[in-house]
């Protein structure tokens, strides 16, 4: 596979030129380097800009009006307060570096600066990331390529700089970077490089989960995440970071499914990417059936596999995985909910409006459309054709209708203050219990959402014993669980008939 790679003459943003020119005017060398050069040459927009120079950190700091010292590797952030382009607000300027030992498999033991660009390019991970470019008159004037990076760019090949085994032994994160960059760019990893990744993959255990998560998310956010996860599995990376996913490999399902659980999850994820849906939907698509392997039972009666409760177990497993990967609380809560309730719309024949209202109360108004999207990924991922447009519209109109009804405490025509006013109770947990009990009432019967009805009912509710009141507030939970039981029941029936 060969592709055109640009070269001398490619334009560079003026904000970057200002940085290199400033350094050059002071008598230093300055080159743009790494991922930004790579991206410019293949016509992608760089995510961030790096400059490398023979100036020391102190010399860089004095050359610019506004800088900050980023880390212990000599990198200075040069700040441009006037630009509107996010990627140009901070340009990272790093002195030529030489790297020495890596006794912890992730960070060099000490950082030594060098006088030579060549040394700096040698410490970089992949040949296509080891390109530097000299900039003049607003354009790339010269490309410095000591490792045949331009050829690898043409051949769409990711290859380690120097001895592949040494490079992955030094820094295990590079294995995940390799998969991420190959996935984003649609490149192949060269054979020796792949073999070195496989050899050193267990060293990933020395890498922080935050850094692993960032690369993992970027794989998911690429255009072809299914290829990326597939590749990561083949190289042994998935086993190190999300072993739970591997359990689905080769786990067969019923006729409705053309694929094993693993392939189904990858295809669901890919559909989320095809639709350009956000990270939380992609995570939910990838994990929604994660516990099918452990809940799979063979029914001799029907000669079919069953997966009862896989969404309940799966939501817990998903929580565990996302906690481990240190995703933000908000992301975790949402993805866990989407996994937990993904079976709802699979019971296609008989969904009542009150069931839809309860579903919305469970998953949250802010998540209901995303749940629909996860369902769409799930369906496409089974290899079945697109949803019958009539049925999809029917669901959508039911959701819209249900959304007009009150589905959360906040939508009740009464609030805590009013409850205290009409019942004369003092602040405390009781108020929340009354609100919950009122919501349960209104979910069942939306016409009860009037100030008058709710105030009267609140007065009656506080007459109940604490225990009884609590039970009323939790009635919904029980009902919801019963609803879910009913769901399972119907799914069971369906398997019996099919
Ligand atoms: P992107 O900016 O799209 O994330 P990138 O390749 O530019 O991709 P950065 O994290 O911005 O990644 O790093 C900039 C450059 O620094 C890389 O192109 C590479 O030359 C070098 N680099 C980054 N991480 C490593 C590493 N772990 N080992 C060796 N070199 C690295
Ligand atoms: Mg970069």
XYZ file of C-alpha atoms and ligand atoms in Angstrom:
530
model
C 0.000 0.000 0.000
C 1.562 3.213 -1.181
C 0.353 6.722 -0.645
C 1.420 10.202 -1.508
C 3.333 11.960 1.176
C 3.835 15.703 1.095
C 7.159 17.350 1.664
C 8.924 20.664 1.297
C 6.529 23.569 0.854
C 3.784 22.441 3.241
C 2.456 25.467 5.118
C 2.953 25.824 8.858
C 0.758 28.032 11.098
C 2.220 31.446 11.889
C 2.034 30.812 15.638
C 4.504 27.945 15.200
C 6.737 29.991 12.932
C 6.896 32.711 15.579
C 8.335 30.181 18.015
C 10.953 28.728 15.680
C 11.917 32.174 14.337
C 12.318 33.627 17.815
C 14.748 30.856 18.738
C 16.610 31.078 15.446
C 16.959 34.854 15.766
C 18.731 34.249 19.065
C 21.193 31.979 17.325
C 19.663 28.605 18.304
C 18.543 25.738 16.130
C 14.789 25.034 16.150
C 12.755 22.405 14.325
C 9.196 21.229 14.420
C 9.323 17.579 15.349
C 7.403 14.360 15.953
C 3.675 13.825 15.460
C 3.044 17.288 14.037
C 5.521 16.764 11.189
C 4.084 13.305 10.548
C 0.552 14.712 10.380
C 1.525 17.649 8.136
C 3.154 15.304 5.639
C 0.076 13.118 5.327
C -2.374 15.998 5.274
C -3.846 15.551 8.756
C -4.335 18.388 11.183
C -1.803 18.042 14.023
C -3.329 17.678 17.478
C -0.481 19.586 19.086
C 2.829 21.121 18.065
C 6.280 20.260 19.320
C 9.483 22.159 18.712
C 12.934 20.805 19.473
C 15.975 23.014 19.953
C 19.568 23.122 21.149
C 18.632 25.874 23.617
C 18.479 24.946 27.309
C 15.223 25.279 29.275
C 16.492 28.528 30.834
C 17.374 29.904 27.419
C 13.938 28.982 26.071
C 12.215 30.660 29.015
C 14.110 33.924 28.533
C 13.390 33.969 24.788
C 9.585 34.234 25.199
C 7.281 36.612 27.063
C 5.078 33.902 28.531
C 6.139 30.347 29.306
C 5.726 27.675 31.926
C 7.960 24.849 32.910
C 6.013 21.663 32.346
C 7.848 18.713 33.750
C 11.196 17.302 34.630
C 12.097 16.506 31.024
C 13.097 20.011 30.099
C 9.907 20.804 28.223
C 8.871 24.436 28.239
C 5.334 25.401 27.286
C 5.356 28.567 25.185
C 2.027 30.331 25.588
C 0.286 32.321 22.865
C -2.582 34.244 24.398
C -3.805 35.739 21.137
C -4.501 32.646 19.077
C -8.010 31.236 18.921
C -6.812 27.780 17.844
C -6.782 25.465 20.881
C -3.931 23.371 19.496
C -1.684 26.432 19.173
C -2.281 28.003 22.595
C 0.661 26.141 24.076
C 3.538 25.018 21.903
C 5.883 22.614 23.620
C 9.537 23.407 23.199
C 11.964 20.729 24.359
C 15.758 20.792 24.290
C 17.431 17.998 22.314
C 17.406 15.078 24.651
C 19.408 11.939 25.061
C 17.905 9.211 27.096
C 19.739 6.912 29.433
C 18.439 3.969 31.509
C 14.762 2.989 31.970
C 14.803 0.867 35.099
C 11.052 1.342 35.723
C 10.000 0.524 32.123
C 8.327 3.863 31.649
C 10.503 6.845 32.408
C 14.166 7.464 31.727
C 16.209 7.415 34.948
C 17.783 10.712 34.049
C 17.418 13.171 31.258
C 20.499 14.424 29.529
C 20.465 17.203 27.022
C 22.367 16.930 23.777
C 23.857 19.322 21.269
C 22.617 17.260 18.334
C 19.226 16.876 16.730
C 20.180 13.360 15.669
C 20.337 12.191 19.300
C 16.915 13.608 19.974
C 15.353 11.800 17.026
C 16.924 8.518 18.133
C 15.029 8.464 21.431
C 11.632 8.760 19.713
C 9.304 5.798 19.425
C 8.505 5.235 15.741
C 10.245 6.226 12.532
C 7.245 8.267 11.374
C 7.405 10.129 14.709
C 11.140 10.728 14.376
C 10.954 13.340 11.629
C 12.033 16.932 12.148
C 11.427 19.820 9.789
C 13.109 23.140 9.337
C 10.664 25.953 8.737
C 11.320 29.059 6.654
C 9.037 31.607 5.004
C 5.978 30.023 6.511
C 6.659 26.626 4.994
C 8.576 23.425 5.537
C 11.996 24.137 4.012
C 13.802 20.917 4.797
C 13.002 17.538 6.304
C 15.468 15.761 8.581
C 14.871 12.072 8.393
C 17.539 9.784 9.882
C 15.326 6.701 10.166
C 13.539 6.472 6.822
C 10.380 7.841 8.337
C 9.188 9.295 5.041
C 9.407 5.912 3.366
C 7.434 4.314 6.193
C 4.853 7.085 5.866
C 4.500 6.225 2.170
C 4.217 2.526 2.971
C 1.779 3.216 5.809
C 4.033 1.338 8.198
C 4.663 1.857 11.871
C 8.194 0.775 12.766
C 10.155 1.216 15.967
C 13.235 3.430 15.792
C 16.368 1.322 16.251
C 16.123 -1.981 18.120
C 12.424 -2.726 18.582
C 12.962 -4.980 21.582
C 14.920 -2.307 23.402
C 12.308 0.336 22.671
C 9.391 -1.615 24.155
C 11.483 -2.803 27.048
C 12.357 0.805 27.875
C 8.784 2.065 27.786
C 5.866 -0.317 27.694
C 3.328 2.399 26.903
C 4.794 2.451 23.417
C 2.955 -0.790 22.628
C -0.371 0.906 23.208
C 0.813 4.020 21.377
C 1.697 1.790 18.434
C -1.812 0.374 18.251
C -3.385 3.795 18.776
C -1.316 5.524 16.091
C -1.688 2.620 13.628
C -5.447 2.682 14.205
C -5.805 6.441 13.851
C -3.731 6.526 10.687
C -4.850 3.217 9.177
C -1.254 1.923 9.168
C 0.174 -1.574 9.586
C 2.722 -2.324 12.287
C 5.922 -3.789 10.887
C 6.592 -7.430 11.739
C 9.658 -7.023 13.992
C 7.912 -4.207 15.799
C 4.839 -6.378 16.377
C 6.960 -9.234 17.651
C 8.711 -6.922 20.096
C 5.357 -5.663 21.351
C 4.186 -9.224 21.970
C 7.426 -10.061 23.787
C 7.222 -7.104 26.156
C 3.494 -6.623 26.528
C 3.296 -7.742 30.159
C 5.450 -4.749 31.098
C 2.291 -2.672 30.602
C 1.607 -3.456 34.253
C 4.193 -0.804 35.154
C 2.274 1.918 33.330
C -0.247 4.126 35.107
C -3.909 3.426 34.349
C -4.450 7.072 33.440
C -1.982 6.881 30.581
C -3.388 3.539 29.449
C -6.900 4.995 29.568
C -5.934 7.973 27.410
C -4.546 5.752 24.670
C -7.474 3.343 24.969
C -9.944 6.228 24.600
C -8.147 7.467 21.536
C -8.418 4.029 19.948
C -12.148 4.082 20.676
C -12.514 7.613 19.292
C -10.749 6.774 16.028
C -12.696 6.071 12.836
C -12.021 2.325 12.959
C -11.937 1.374 16.638
C -12.938 -2.236 15.923
C -9.693 -2.684 13.971
C -7.784 -1.142 16.860
C -9.268 -3.368 19.553
C -8.843 -6.399 17.308
C -5.180 -5.525 16.794
C -4.684 -4.816 20.508
C -6.089 -8.247 21.277
C -3.888 -9.981 18.723
C -0.797 -8.368 20.256
C -1.753 -9.376 23.806
C -2.616 -5.860 24.973
C -6.303 -6.483 25.696
C -5.324 -9.323 28.016
C -3.261 -6.836 30.028
C -5.765 -3.992 30.199
C -9.317 -5.383 29.767
C -9.028 -9.170 30.094
C -12.801 -9.355 30.670
C -13.330 -8.659 26.969
C -11.356 -11.700 25.903
C -13.819 -14.010 27.603
C -16.204 -13.391 24.698
C -13.885 -14.769 22.053
C -15.468 -17.800 20.418
C -18.522 -17.671 22.690
C -21.338 -18.648 20.383
C -24.845 -17.298 20.616
C -28.208 -18.189 19.145
C -29.449 -17.950 15.585
C -30.402 -14.300 15.964
C -26.664 -13.607 16.250
C -24.350 -14.180 13.338
C -21.244 -13.673 15.500
C -19.582 -14.718 18.730
C -19.850 -12.312 21.683
C -16.445 -10.727 21.054
C -17.126 -10.013 17.357
C -20.592 -8.732 18.218
C -19.087 -6.232 20.689
C -16.517 -5.043 18.146
C -19.185 -4.594 15.502
C -21.423 -2.707 17.911
C -18.523 -0.426 18.803
C -17.764 0.118 15.128
C -21.303 1.214 14.455
C -21.022 3.851 17.201
C -17.897 5.124 15.438
C -19.561 5.050 12.009
C -22.210 7.308 13.524
C -19.535 9.499 15.138
C -21.171 8.978 18.519
C -19.300 10.096 21.655
C -17.020 8.121 23.967
C -19.662 7.063 26.485
C -21.778 5.425 23.787
C -18.715 3.735 22.346
C -17.773 2.385 25.776
C -21.314 1.132 26.347
C -21.400 -0.466 22.887
C -18.103 -2.231 23.578
C -19.095 -3.474 27.034
C -22.841 -4.033 26.822
C -22.595 -7.837 26.563
C -19.370 -8.220 28.536
C -20.975 -10.710 30.934
C -22.646 -12.903 28.370
C -19.886 -15.515 28.655
C -20.294 -15.904 32.416
C -24.112 -15.935 32.349
C -24.468 -18.267 29.394
C -26.445 -21.437 30.099
C -27.646 -24.087 27.701
C -31.324 -24.839 27.839
C -31.862 -28.486 26.983
C -35.530 -27.809 26.692
C -35.103 -25.346 23.843
C -31.674 -26.389 22.643
C -30.690 -22.727 22.893
C -28.241 -20.625 24.858
C -29.655 -18.281 27.473
C -28.016 -15.207 29.005
C -30.417 -14.249 31.789
C -29.289 -11.287 33.805
C -26.196 -10.620 31.707
C -26.980 -6.888 31.710
C -27.104 -6.805 35.514
C -23.817 -8.663 35.944
C -22.411 -6.784 32.944
C -23.120 -3.384 34.451
C -21.136 -4.376 37.552
C -18.255 -5.703 35.513
C -18.305 -2.529 33.408
C -18.132 -0.460 36.579
C -15.104 -2.442 37.703
C -13.322 -1.979 34.388
C -14.015 1.746 34.153
C -12.984 2.284 37.784
C -9.734 0.492 37.071
C -9.137 2.660 33.999
C -9.853 5.727 36.172
C -12.514 7.217 33.941
C -14.277 10.227 35.459
C -17.193 9.449 37.764
C -19.692 10.990 35.345
C -18.589 8.777 32.478
C -18.638 5.673 34.659
C -22.139 6.339 36.012
C -23.522 6.916 32.570
C -21.900 3.945 30.833
C -22.902 1.649 33.701
C -26.527 2.783 33.325
C -26.490 2.273 29.575
C -25.146 -1.259 29.997
C -27.566 -1.977 32.828
C -30.644 -1.051 30.789
C -29.589 -1.983 27.264
C -32.030 -4.893 27.133
C -35.065 -2.695 27.560
C -35.891 -2.080 23.929
C -34.999 -5.591 22.885
C -38.400 -6.673 24.086
C -39.914 -5.295 20.949
C -43.545 -6.337 20.907
C -45.000 -5.105 24.132
C -43.658 -1.890 25.535
C -46.197 0.157 27.432
C -45.962 3.875 27.923
C -45.710 3.437 31.677
C -42.808 1.026 31.136
C -41.109 3.660 29.017
C -41.653 6.254 31.770
C -40.113 3.924 34.334
C -37.218 3.230 32.011
C -36.589 6.939 31.698
C -36.768 7.274 35.494
C -34.126 4.514 35.727
C -31.719 5.636 33.094
C -32.342 9.396 33.432
C -33.918 11.820 30.937
C -30.457 12.955 29.897
C -29.504 9.393 28.897
C -32.584 8.001 27.227
C -31.644 8.913 23.656
C -28.177 7.537 24.190
C -29.735 4.306 25.389
C -31.652 4.195 22.118
C -28.368 4.658 20.273
C -26.721 1.822 22.200
C -29.654 -0.325 21.176
C -29.065 0.626 17.555
C -25.373 -0.344 17.883
C -26.407 -3.617 19.515
C -28.788 -4.456 16.700
C -26.383 -3.578 13.896
C -23.693 -5.518 15.773
C -25.706 -8.731 15.547
C -25.375 -8.583 11.782
C -29.071 -7.903 11.392
C -30.248 -5.249 8.979
C -31.105 -1.780 10.114
C -34.067 -1.371 12.404
C -37.402 -1.373 10.719
C -37.980 2.383 10.409
C -41.572 2.066 11.510
C -40.636 0.387 14.773
C -37.827 2.824 15.428
C -40.195 5.735 14.936
C -42.644 4.074 17.242
C -40.032 3.880 20.021
C -38.974 7.428 19.382
C -42.506 8.729 19.581
C -43.140 6.740 22.767
C -40.048 8.259 24.354
C -41.069 11.723 23.279
C -44.522 11.198 24.654
C -43.179 9.810 27.929
C -40.788 12.748 28.226
C -43.756 15.100 28.423
C -44.802 13.257 31.543
C -43.046 13.724 34.853
C -40.252 11.168 35.174
C -38.147 12.656 37.961
C -38.663 14.271 41.356
C -37.599 17.578 39.825
C -40.542 17.453 37.426
C -43.160 17.097 40.168
C -45.512 20.004 40.722
C -44.318 20.129 44.309
C -40.938 20.509 45.947
C -39.370 19.984 49.356
C -40.152 23.511 50.475
C -43.827 23.161 49.636
C -43.965 19.795 51.405
C -42.576 21.346 54.584
C -45.054 24.192 54.283
C -48.169 22.024 53.908
C -47.167 19.244 56.292
C -45.289 21.328 58.881
C -42.480 18.767 59.023
C -38.921 19.945 59.557
C -36.032 19.330 57.182
C -34.811 15.744 57.193
C -34.775 12.491 55.251
C -38.550 12.263 55.431
C -38.966 14.938 52.784
C -36.996 12.944 50.260
C -39.055 9.871 51.085
C -42.287 11.786 50.511
C -40.994 13.084 47.177
C -40.021 9.561 46.113
C -43.416 8.195 47.082
C -45.109 10.983 45.107
C -42.970 10.262 42.054
C -43.957 6.605 42.212
C -47.579 7.612 42.217
C -47.130 9.975 39.277
C -45.064 7.532 37.212
C -47.992 5.169 37.416
C -50.481 7.912 36.702
C -49.157 11.145 35.143
C -52.477 12.960 35.590
C -51.742 13.008 39.340
C -49.077 15.642 38.779
C -51.055 18.628 40.021
C -50.170 20.857 42.957
C -53.476 20.135 44.630
C -53.306 16.358 44.352
C -49.673 16.202 45.436
C -50.154 18.518 48.431
C -53.096 16.460 49.635
C -51.255 13.211 49.105
C -48.175 14.576 50.891
C -50.344 15.311 53.948
C -51.599 11.724 53.936
C -48.138 10.286 53.361
C -46.592 11.855 56.453
C -49.259 10.165 58.579
C -47.743 6.828 57.598
C -45.200 5.104 59.773
C -41.571 5.695 58.795
C -41.323 2.159 57.610
C -44.428 2.311 55.451
C -43.409 5.648 53.919
C -40.004 4.309 53.021
C -41.607 1.329 51.412
C -43.832 3.550 49.278
C -40.841 5.499 48.082
C -39.066 2.314 47.250
C -42.119 0.745 45.687
C -40.837 1.987 42.382
C -37.638 0.122 42.785
C -39.534 -3.057 43.470
C -41.857 -2.382 40.589
C -38.923 -1.641 38.376
C -37.336 -4.874 39.385
C -40.590 -6.664 38.721
C -40.727 -4.952 35.351
C -37.299 -6.259 34.649
C -38.314 -9.729 35.790
C -41.204 -9.502 33.376
C -38.763 -8.498 30.697
C -36.599 -11.502 31.443
C -39.673 -13.676 31.506
C -40.662 -12.530 28.065
C -37.196 -13.003 26.713
C -37.274 -16.488 28.144
C -40.551 -17.153 26.412
C -39.151 -15.836 23.196
C -36.264 -18.275 23.338
C -38.727 -21.080 23.969
C -40.717 -20.301 20.877
C -37.849 -19.517 18.535
P -0.668 12.970 18.853
O -0.161 14.355 19.037
O -1.571 12.777 17.721
O -1.166 12.393 20.134
P 2.079 12.279 18.740
O 2.864 11.196 18.072
O 2.415 13.678 18.380
O 0.561 12.001 18.475
P 2.650 13.141 21.385
O 2.281 12.546 22.691
O 2.177 14.492 21.029
O 2.217 12.078 20.296
O 4.234 13.102 21.332
C 4.989 13.880 20.438
C 6.227 13.120 19.982
O 7.015 12.756 21.106
C 5.928 11.802 19.279
O 5.628 11.975 17.915
C 7.231 11.052 19.492
O 8.236 11.512 18.624
C 7.603 11.483 20.899
N 7.058 10.557 21.913
C 5.897 10.664 22.599
N 5.741 9.657 23.458
C 6.823 8.880 23.329
C 7.278 7.682 23.961
N 6.525 7.083 24.903
N 8.467 7.178 23.587
C 9.234 7.792 22.647
N 8.866 8.911 22.015
C 7.686 9.460 22.345
Mg 1.594 15.393 19.104
